[in-house]
Coordinates of C-alpha atoms in Angstrom, one line a residue:
X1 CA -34.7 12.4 45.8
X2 CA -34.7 11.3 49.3
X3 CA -36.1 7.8 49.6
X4 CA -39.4 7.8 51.3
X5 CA -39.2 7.3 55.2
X6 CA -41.3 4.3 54.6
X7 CA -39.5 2.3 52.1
X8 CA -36.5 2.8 54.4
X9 CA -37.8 1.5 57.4
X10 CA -39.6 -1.6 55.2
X11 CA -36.2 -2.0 54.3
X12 CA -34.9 -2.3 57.9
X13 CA -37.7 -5.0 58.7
X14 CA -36.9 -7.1 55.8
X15 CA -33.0 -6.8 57.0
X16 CA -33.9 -7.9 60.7
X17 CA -36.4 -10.3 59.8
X18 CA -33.3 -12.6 57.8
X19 CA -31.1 -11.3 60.3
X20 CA -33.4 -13.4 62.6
X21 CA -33.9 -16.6 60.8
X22 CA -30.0 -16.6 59.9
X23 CA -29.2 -16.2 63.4
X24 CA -29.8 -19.9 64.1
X25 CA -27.8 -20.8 61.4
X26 CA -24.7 -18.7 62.4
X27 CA -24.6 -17.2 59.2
X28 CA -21.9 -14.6 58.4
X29 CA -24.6 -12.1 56.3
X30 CA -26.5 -11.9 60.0
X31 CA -24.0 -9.1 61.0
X32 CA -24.1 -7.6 57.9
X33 CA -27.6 -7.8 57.8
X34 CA -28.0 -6.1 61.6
X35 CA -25.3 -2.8 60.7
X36 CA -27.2 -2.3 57.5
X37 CA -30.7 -1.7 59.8
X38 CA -29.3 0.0 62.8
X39 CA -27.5 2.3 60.0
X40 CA -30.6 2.5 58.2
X41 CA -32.8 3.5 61.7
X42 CA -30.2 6.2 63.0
X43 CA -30.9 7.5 59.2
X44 CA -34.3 7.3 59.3
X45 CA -34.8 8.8 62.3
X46 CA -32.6 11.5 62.2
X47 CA -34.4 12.9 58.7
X48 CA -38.1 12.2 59.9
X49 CA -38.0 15.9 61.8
X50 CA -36.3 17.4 58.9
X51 CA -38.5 15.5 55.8
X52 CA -40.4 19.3 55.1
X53 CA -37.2 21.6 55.0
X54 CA -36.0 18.3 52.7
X55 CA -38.8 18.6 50.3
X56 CA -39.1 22.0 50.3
X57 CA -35.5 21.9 49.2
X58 CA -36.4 19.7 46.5
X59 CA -39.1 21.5 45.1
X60 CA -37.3 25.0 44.9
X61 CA -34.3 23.0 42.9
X62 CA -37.7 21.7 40.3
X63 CA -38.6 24.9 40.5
X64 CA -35.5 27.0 39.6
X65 CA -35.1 24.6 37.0
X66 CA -38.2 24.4 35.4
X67 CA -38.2 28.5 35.3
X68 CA -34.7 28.4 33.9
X69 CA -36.1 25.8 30.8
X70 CA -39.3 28.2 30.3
X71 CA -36.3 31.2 29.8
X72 CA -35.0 29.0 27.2
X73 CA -38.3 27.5 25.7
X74 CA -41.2 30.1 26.5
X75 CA -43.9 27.8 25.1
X76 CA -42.6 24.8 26.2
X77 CA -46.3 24.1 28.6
X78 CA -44.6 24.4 32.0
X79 CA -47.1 27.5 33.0
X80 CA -48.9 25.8 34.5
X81 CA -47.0 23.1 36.7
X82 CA -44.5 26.3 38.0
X83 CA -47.7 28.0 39.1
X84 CA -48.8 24.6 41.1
X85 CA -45.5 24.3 42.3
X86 CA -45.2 28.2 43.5
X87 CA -48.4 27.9 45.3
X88 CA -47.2 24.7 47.4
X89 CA -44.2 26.6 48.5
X90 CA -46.2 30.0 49.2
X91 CA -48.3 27.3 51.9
X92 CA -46.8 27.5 54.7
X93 CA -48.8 24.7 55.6
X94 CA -48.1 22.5 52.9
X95 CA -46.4 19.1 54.5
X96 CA -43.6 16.8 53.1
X97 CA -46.4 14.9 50.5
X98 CA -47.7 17.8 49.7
X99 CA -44.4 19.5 48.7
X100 CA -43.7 16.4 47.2
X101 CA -46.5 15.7 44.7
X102 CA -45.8 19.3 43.3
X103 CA -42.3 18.1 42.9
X104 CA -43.1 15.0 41.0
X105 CA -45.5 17.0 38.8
X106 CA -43.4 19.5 37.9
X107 CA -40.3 17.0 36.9
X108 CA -42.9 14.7 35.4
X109 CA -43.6 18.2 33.2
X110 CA -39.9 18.4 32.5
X111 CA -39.6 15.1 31.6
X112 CA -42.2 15.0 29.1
X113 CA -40.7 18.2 27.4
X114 CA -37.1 16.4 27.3
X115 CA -38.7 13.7 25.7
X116 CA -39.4 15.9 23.0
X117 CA -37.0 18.1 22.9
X118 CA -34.8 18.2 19.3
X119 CA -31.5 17.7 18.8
X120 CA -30.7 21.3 17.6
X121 CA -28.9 23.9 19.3
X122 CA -32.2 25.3 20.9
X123 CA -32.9 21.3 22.6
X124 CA -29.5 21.4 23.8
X125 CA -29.7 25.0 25.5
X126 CA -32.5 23.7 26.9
X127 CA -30.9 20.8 28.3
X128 CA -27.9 23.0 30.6
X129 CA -30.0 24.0 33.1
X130 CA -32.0 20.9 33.5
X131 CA -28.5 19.0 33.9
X132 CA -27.1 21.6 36.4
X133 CA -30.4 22.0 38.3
X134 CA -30.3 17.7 38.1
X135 CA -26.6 17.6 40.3
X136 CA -28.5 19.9 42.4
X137 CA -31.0 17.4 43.4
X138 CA -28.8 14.9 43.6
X139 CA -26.6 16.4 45.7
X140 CA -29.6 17.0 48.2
X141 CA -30.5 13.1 48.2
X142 CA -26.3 12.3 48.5
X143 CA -26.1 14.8 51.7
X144 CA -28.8 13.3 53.6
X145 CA -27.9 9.7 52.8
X146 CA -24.4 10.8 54.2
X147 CA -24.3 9.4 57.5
X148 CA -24.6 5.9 56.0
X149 CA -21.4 6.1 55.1
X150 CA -21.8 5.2 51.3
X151 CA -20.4 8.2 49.4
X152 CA -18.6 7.0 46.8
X153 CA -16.3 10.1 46.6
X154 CA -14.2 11.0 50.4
X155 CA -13.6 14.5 48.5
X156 CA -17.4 15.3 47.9
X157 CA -18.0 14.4 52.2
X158 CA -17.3 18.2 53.5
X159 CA -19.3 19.8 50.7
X160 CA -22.1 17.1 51.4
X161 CA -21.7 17.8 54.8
X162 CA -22.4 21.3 54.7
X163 CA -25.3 20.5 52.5
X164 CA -26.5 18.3 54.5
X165 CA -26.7 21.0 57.9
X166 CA -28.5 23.2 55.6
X167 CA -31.2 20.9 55.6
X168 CA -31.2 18.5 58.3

């Protein structure tokens, strides 16, 4: 998941606001301090337009997943939180908070069958789709936290990067 356009920019306040008191002081963490926030605002900024297409993203990856589980474990309970779900992306006027609360409900549904899954073959069956559906995700959130420059692996950036124009 995407962090929340809020918690990024609290994050750039904090950053400037001990940028500012270190400034005095000539401390060496200032600089560091001021790249992490401008970095953070250029991100920021460039995914506010995009935060619906982001979502909705999201929330057909729950989706597919959650349908793929029910395949596996008819009777698992998740009738209910894929219809939720279906109907928020049918709305063509559902918004980023909207999208996302049918998101969280739906893996909060998932998660509360994994938590009770067994460990037989029929639990772990269960589990392959909720693990490839999972990198999915993740892959979303790692393609638009690209331009920060973080990603761990320089063979993953293309792949990332084409994610990442998908959505943004």
């Amino acid at each position: 998941m995407v962090p929340d356009i809020d918690l990024q920019l609290e994050v750039v306040g904090a950053a400037l606001r001990n940028v500012g008191a270190q400034a005095d002081q000539g401390g060496g963490l200032s600089l560091e301090q001021l790249k992490l926030s401008v970095v953070t605002l250029d991100q920021a900024r460039s995914l506010m337009p995009a935060q619906g297409k982001i979502a909705r993203r999201e929330l057909e990856v729950s989706l597919r997943m959650a349908q793929a589980v029910q395949q596996q474990l008819p009777h698992a309970g998740l009738d209910s939180p894929i219809a939720e779900a279906s109907a928020a992306l049918e709305d063509s006027k559902a918004g980023p908070a909207q999208l996302d609360a049918a998101r969280d409900g739906l893996n909060g549904a998932i998660g509360a069958l994994v938590a009770g899954l067994p460990g037989n073959d029929a639990g772990r069956a269960a589990m392959r789709p909720i693990l490839a559906y999972s990198r999915e995700a993740l892959d979303i959130a790692r393609a638009c936290c690209l331009p920060a420059g973080f990603e761990t692996d320089p063979g993953e950036v293309e792949r990332l990067g084409r994610i990442r124009a998908e959505i943004v």
